[in-house]
Tab-separated table of C-alpha atoms and ligand atoms in Angstrom:
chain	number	residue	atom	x	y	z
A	8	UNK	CA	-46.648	-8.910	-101.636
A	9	UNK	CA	-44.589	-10.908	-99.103
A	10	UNK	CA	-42.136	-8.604	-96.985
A	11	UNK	CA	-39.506	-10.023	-95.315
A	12	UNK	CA	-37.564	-8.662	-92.245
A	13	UNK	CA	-34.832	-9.623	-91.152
A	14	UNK	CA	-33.426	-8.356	-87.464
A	15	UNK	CA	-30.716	-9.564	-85.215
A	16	UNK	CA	-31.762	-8.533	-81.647
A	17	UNK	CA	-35.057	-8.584	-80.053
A	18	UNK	CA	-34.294	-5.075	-78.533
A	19	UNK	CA	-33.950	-3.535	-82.128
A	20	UNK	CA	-37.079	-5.658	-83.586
A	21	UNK	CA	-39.941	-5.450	-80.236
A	22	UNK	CA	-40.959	-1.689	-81.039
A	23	UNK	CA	-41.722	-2.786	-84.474
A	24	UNK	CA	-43.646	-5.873	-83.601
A	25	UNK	CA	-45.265	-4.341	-81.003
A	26	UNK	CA	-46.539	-2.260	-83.370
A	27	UNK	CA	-48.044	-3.951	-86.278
A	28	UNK	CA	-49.023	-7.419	-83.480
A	29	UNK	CA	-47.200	-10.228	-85.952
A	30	UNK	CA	-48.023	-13.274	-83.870
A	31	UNK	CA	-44.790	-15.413	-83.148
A	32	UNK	CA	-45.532	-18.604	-85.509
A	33	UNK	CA	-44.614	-21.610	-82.568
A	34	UNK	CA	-41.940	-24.174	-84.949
A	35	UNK	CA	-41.953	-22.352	-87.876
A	36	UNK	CA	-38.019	-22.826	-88.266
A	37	UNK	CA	-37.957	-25.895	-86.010
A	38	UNK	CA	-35.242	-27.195	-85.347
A	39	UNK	CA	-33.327	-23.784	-86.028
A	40	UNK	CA	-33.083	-20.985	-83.735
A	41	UNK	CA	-34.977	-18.342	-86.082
A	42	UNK	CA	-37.854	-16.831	-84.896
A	43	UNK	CA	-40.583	-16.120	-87.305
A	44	UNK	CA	-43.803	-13.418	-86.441
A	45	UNK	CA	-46.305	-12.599	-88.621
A	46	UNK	CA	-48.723	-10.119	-89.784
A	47	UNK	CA	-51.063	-9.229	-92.291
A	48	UNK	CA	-50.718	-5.627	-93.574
A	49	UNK	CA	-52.789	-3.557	-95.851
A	50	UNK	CA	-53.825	-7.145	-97.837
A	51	UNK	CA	-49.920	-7.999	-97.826
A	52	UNK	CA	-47.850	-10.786	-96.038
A	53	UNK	CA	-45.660	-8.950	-93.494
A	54	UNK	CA	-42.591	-11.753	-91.833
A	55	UNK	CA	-40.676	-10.699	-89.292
A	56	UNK	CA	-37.680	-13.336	-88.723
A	57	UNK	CA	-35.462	-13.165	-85.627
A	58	UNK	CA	-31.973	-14.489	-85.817
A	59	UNK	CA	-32.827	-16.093	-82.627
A	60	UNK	CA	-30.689	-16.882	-79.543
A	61	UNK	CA	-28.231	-18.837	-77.846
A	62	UNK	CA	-27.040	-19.266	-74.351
A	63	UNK	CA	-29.311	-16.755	-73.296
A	64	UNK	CA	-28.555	-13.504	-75.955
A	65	UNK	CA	-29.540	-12.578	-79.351
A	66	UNK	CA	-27.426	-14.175	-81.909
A	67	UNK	CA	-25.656	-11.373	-83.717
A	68	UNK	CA	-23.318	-11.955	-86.495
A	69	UNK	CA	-23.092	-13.072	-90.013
A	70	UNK	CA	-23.100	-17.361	-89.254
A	71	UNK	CA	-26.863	-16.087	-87.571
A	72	UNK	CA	-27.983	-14.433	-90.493
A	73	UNK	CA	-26.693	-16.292	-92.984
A	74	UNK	CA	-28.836	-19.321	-91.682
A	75	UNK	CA	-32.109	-16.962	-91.124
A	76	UNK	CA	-31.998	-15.339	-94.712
A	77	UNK	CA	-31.629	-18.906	-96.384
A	78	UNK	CA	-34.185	-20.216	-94.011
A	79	UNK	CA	-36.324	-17.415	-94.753
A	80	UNK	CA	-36.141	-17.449	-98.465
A	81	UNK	CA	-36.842	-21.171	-99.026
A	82	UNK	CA	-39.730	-21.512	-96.469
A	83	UNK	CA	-41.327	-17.912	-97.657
A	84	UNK	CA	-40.622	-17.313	-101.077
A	85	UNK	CA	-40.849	-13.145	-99.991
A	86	UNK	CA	-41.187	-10.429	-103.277
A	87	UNK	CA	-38.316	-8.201	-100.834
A	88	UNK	CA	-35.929	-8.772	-97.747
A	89	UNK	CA	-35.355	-5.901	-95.642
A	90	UNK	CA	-32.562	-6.649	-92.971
A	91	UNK	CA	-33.438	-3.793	-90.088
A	92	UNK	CA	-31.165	-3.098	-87.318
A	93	UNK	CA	-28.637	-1.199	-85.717
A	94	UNK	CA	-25.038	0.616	-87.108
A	95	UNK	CA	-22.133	2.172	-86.287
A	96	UNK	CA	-21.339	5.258	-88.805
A	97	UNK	CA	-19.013	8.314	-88.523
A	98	UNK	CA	-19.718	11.669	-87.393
A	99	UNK	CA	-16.785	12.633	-90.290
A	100	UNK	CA	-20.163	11.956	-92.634
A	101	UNK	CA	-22.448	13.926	-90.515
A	102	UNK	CA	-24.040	11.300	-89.005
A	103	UNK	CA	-25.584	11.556	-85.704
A	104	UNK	CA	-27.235	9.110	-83.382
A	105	UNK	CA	-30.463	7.831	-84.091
A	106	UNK	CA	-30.459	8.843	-87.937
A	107	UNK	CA	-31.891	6.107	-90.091
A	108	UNK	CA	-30.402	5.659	-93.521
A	109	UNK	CA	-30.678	3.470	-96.439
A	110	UNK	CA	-27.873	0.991	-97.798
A	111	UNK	CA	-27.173	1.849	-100.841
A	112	UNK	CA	-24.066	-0.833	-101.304
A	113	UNK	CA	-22.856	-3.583	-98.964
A	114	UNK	CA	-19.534	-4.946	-98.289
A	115	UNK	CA	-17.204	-6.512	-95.944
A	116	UNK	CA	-14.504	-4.641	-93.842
A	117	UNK	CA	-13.039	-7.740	-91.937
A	118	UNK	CA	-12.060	-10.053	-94.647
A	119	UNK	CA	-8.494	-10.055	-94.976
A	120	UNK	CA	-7.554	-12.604	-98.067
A	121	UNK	CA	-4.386	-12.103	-99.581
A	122	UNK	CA	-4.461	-13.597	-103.745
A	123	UNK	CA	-5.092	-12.158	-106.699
A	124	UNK	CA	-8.488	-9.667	-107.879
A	125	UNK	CA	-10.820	-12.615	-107.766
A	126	UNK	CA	-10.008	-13.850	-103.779
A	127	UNK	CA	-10.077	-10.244	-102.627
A	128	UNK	CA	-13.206	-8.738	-104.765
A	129	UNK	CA	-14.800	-12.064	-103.184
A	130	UNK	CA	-13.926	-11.251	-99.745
A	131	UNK	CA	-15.015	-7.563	-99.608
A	132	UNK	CA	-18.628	-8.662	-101.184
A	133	UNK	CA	-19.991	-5.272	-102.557
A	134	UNK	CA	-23.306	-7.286	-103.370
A	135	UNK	CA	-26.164	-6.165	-105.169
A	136	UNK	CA	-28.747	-4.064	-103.194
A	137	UNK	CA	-32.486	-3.181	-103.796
A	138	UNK	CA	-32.412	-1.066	-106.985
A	139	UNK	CA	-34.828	1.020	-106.385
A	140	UNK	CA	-33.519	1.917	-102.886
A	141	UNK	CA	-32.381	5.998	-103.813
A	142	UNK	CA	-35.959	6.534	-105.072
A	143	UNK	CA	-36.786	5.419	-101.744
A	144	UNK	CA	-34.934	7.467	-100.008
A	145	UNK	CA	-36.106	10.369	-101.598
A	146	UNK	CA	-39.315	9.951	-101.233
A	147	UNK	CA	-39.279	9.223	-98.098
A	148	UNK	CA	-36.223	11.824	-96.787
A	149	UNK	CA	-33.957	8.845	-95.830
A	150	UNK	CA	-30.387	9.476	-96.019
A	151	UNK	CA	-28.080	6.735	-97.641
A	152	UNK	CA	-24.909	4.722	-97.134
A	153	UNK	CA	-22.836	1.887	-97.733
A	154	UNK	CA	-23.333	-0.673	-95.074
A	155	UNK	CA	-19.737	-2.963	-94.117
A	156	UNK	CA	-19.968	-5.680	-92.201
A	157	UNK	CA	-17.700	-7.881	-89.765
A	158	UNK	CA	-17.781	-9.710	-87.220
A	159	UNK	CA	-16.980	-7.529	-84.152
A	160	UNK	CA	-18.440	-4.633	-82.512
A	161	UNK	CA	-14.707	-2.523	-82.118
A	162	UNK	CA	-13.143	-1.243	-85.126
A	163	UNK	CA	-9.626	-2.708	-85.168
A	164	UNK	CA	-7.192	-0.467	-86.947
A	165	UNK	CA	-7.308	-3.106	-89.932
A	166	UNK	CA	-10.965	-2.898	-90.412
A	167	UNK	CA	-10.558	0.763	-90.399
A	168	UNK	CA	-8.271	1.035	-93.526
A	169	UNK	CA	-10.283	-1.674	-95.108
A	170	UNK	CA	-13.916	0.538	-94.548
A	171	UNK	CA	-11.714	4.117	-95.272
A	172	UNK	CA	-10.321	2.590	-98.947
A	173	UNK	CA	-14.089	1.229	-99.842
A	174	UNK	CA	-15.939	3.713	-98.635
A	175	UNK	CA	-17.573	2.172	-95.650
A	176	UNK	CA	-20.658	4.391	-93.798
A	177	UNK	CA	-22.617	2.323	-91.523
A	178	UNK	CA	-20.726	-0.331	-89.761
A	179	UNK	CA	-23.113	-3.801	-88.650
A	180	UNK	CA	-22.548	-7.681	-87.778
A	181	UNK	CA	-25.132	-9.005	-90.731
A	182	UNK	CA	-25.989	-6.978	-93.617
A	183	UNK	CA	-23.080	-8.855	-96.122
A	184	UNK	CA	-24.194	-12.037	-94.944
A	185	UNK	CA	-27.993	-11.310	-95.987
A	186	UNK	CA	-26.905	-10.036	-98.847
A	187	UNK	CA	-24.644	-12.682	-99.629
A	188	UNK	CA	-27.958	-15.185	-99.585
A	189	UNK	CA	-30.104	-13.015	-101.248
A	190	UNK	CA	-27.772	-12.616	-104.602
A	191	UNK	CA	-27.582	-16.534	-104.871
A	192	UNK	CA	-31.146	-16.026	-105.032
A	193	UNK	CA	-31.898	-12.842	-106.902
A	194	UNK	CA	-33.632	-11.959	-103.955
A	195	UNK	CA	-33.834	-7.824	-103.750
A	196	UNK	CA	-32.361	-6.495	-99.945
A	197	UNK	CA	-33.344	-3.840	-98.417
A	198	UNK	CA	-31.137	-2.146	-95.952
A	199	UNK	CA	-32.856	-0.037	-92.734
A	200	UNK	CA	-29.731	1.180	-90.103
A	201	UNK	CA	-30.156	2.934	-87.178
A	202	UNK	CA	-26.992	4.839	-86.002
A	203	UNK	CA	-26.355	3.698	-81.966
A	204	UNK	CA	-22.654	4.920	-82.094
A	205	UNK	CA	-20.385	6.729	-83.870
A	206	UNK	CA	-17.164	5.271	-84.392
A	207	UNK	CA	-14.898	8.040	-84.338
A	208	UNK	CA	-16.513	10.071	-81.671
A	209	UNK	CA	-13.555	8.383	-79.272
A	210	UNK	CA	-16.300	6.961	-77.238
A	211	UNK	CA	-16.410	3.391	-75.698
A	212	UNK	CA	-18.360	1.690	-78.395
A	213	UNK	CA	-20.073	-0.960	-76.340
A	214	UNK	CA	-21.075	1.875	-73.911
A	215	UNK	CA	-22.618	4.053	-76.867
A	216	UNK	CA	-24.417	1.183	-78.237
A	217	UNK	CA	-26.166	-0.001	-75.396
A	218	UNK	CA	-27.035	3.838	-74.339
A	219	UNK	CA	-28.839	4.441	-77.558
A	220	UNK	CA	-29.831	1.076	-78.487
A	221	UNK	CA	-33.237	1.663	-77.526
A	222	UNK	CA	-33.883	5.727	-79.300
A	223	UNK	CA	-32.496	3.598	-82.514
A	224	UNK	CA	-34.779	0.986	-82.322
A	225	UNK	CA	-37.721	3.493	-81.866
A	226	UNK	CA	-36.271	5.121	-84.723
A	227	UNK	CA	-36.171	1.935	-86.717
A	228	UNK	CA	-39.721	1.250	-86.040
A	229	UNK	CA	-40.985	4.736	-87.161
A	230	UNK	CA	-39.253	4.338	-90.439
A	231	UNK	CA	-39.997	0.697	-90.913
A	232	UNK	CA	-43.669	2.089	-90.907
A	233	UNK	CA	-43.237	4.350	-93.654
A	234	UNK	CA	-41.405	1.983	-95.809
A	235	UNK	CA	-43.887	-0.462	-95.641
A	236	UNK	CA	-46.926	2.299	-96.338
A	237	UNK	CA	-44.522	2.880	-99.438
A	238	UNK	CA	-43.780	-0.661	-100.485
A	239	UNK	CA	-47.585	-1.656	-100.188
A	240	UNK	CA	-49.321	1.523	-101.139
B	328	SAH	N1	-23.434	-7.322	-76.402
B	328	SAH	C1	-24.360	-6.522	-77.183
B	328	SAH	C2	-24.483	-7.168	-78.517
B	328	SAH	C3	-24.666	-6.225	-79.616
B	328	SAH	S1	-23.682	-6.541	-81.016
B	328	SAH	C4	-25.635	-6.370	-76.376
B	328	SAH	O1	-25.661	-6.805	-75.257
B	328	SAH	O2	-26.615	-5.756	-76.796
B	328	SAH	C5	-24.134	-5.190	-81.969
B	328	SAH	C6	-25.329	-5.349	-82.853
B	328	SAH	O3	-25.684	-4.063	-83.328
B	328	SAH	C7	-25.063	-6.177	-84.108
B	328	SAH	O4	-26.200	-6.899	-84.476
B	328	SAH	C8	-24.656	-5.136	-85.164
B	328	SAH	O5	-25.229	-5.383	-86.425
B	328	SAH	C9	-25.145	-3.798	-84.632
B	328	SAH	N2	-24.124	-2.743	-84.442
B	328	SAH	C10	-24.382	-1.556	-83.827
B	328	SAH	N3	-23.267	-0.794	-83.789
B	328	SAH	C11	-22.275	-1.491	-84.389
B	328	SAH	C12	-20.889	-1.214	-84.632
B	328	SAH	N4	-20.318	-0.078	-84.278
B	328	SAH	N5	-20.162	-2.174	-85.248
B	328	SAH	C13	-20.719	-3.339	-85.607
B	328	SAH	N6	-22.017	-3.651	-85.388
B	328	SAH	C14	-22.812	-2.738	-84.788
């Protein structure tokens, strides 16, 4: 089996490649920004593909993604995508810093297209996710969510009502956009989300994330191990 990752930052993806030693493949995406490491685990191909950077940070964000995913898909051909990384959720679900959950939907909060059904069931997304993802989680004691996606780290009052009428749980920069590519595809995506703020604690968001950026990642990595025991047992 060929296992894809997916991951924004370096900071959320280092624990994890620490871990399991994929060796960064020099070129591989040449002459786009993506980073791609690689492993082999238990007989299977494990990919670990970095958004990459610009001017000197991480490159965060749908455009990012977008590019990696498509990149990904028609250089690797992978069985499963699994787009790890971080989230903001609510502590109105009983979420709590550090939790990992599983998406169990997708959509976008920050797409504001005013039209008819079709324009606006286009713009929130709500693309198809791994369906075996709630077996998953129970067998492996993951909680799940819907992941919503924009393009900034605040919650504007817009994006708010947008994520409170759909149902919105754990708030990211990428996980539409890699879901977007894989359903042109028929690729299945896997969601992983580490919680590194909660966005109605009242707290300074950027202050919260970077504070817990690192116990996420950690977290990340520990259940990144277990899903891939699962996936490749
Ligand atoms: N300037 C920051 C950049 C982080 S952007 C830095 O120096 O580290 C936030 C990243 O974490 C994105 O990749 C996004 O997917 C995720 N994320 C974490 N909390 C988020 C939130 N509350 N809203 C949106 N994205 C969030």
């Amino acid at each position: 089996m060929k296992i894809v990752y997916i991951v924004a930052m370096v900071a959320e993806a280092k624990p994890f490649i620490e871990h399991y030693g994929v060796e960064l493949q020099e070129g591989f995406f040449a002459p786009l920004p993506c980073m791609c490491y690689k492993a082999e685990v238990h007989n299977n191909e494990l990919y670990v593909v970095l958004n990459g950077q610009q001017h000197g940070s991480d490159l965060v964000g749908c455009e990012a993604a977008s590019v990696a995913t498509l990149s990904a898909i028609q250089k690797i051909n992978p069985d499963i995508i699994i787009n790890s990384g971080t989230c903001g959720a609510f502590k109105s679900n009983g979420a709590e810093i550090a939790d990992v959950y599983l998406g169990n939907a997708v959509m976008f909060h920050d797409r504001r297209v005013p039209g008819d059904d079709e324009w606006g069931t286009q713009a929130l997304g709500n693309y198809p996710v791994y369906d075996k993802v709630l077996e998953m989680a129970d067998a492996l004691g993951f909680k799940t969510g819907k992941v919503t996606t924009g393009s900034s780290l605040d919650m504007q009052p817009c994006d708010k009502e947008i994520i409170e009428q759909n149902g919105g749980e754990l708030k990211d920069m990428e996980g539409a956009a890699v879901a977007f590519v894989c359903s042109l595809f028929q690729k299945p995506i896997l969601f992983v989300k580490s919680v590194t703020d909660l966005c109605d604690s009242g707290a300074e968001t950027f202050e919260e994330f970077s504070k817990n950026l690192a116990k996420a990642s950690e977290a990340l990595k520990e259940a990144n191990i277990k899903i891939i025991d699962y996936l490749t047992k």
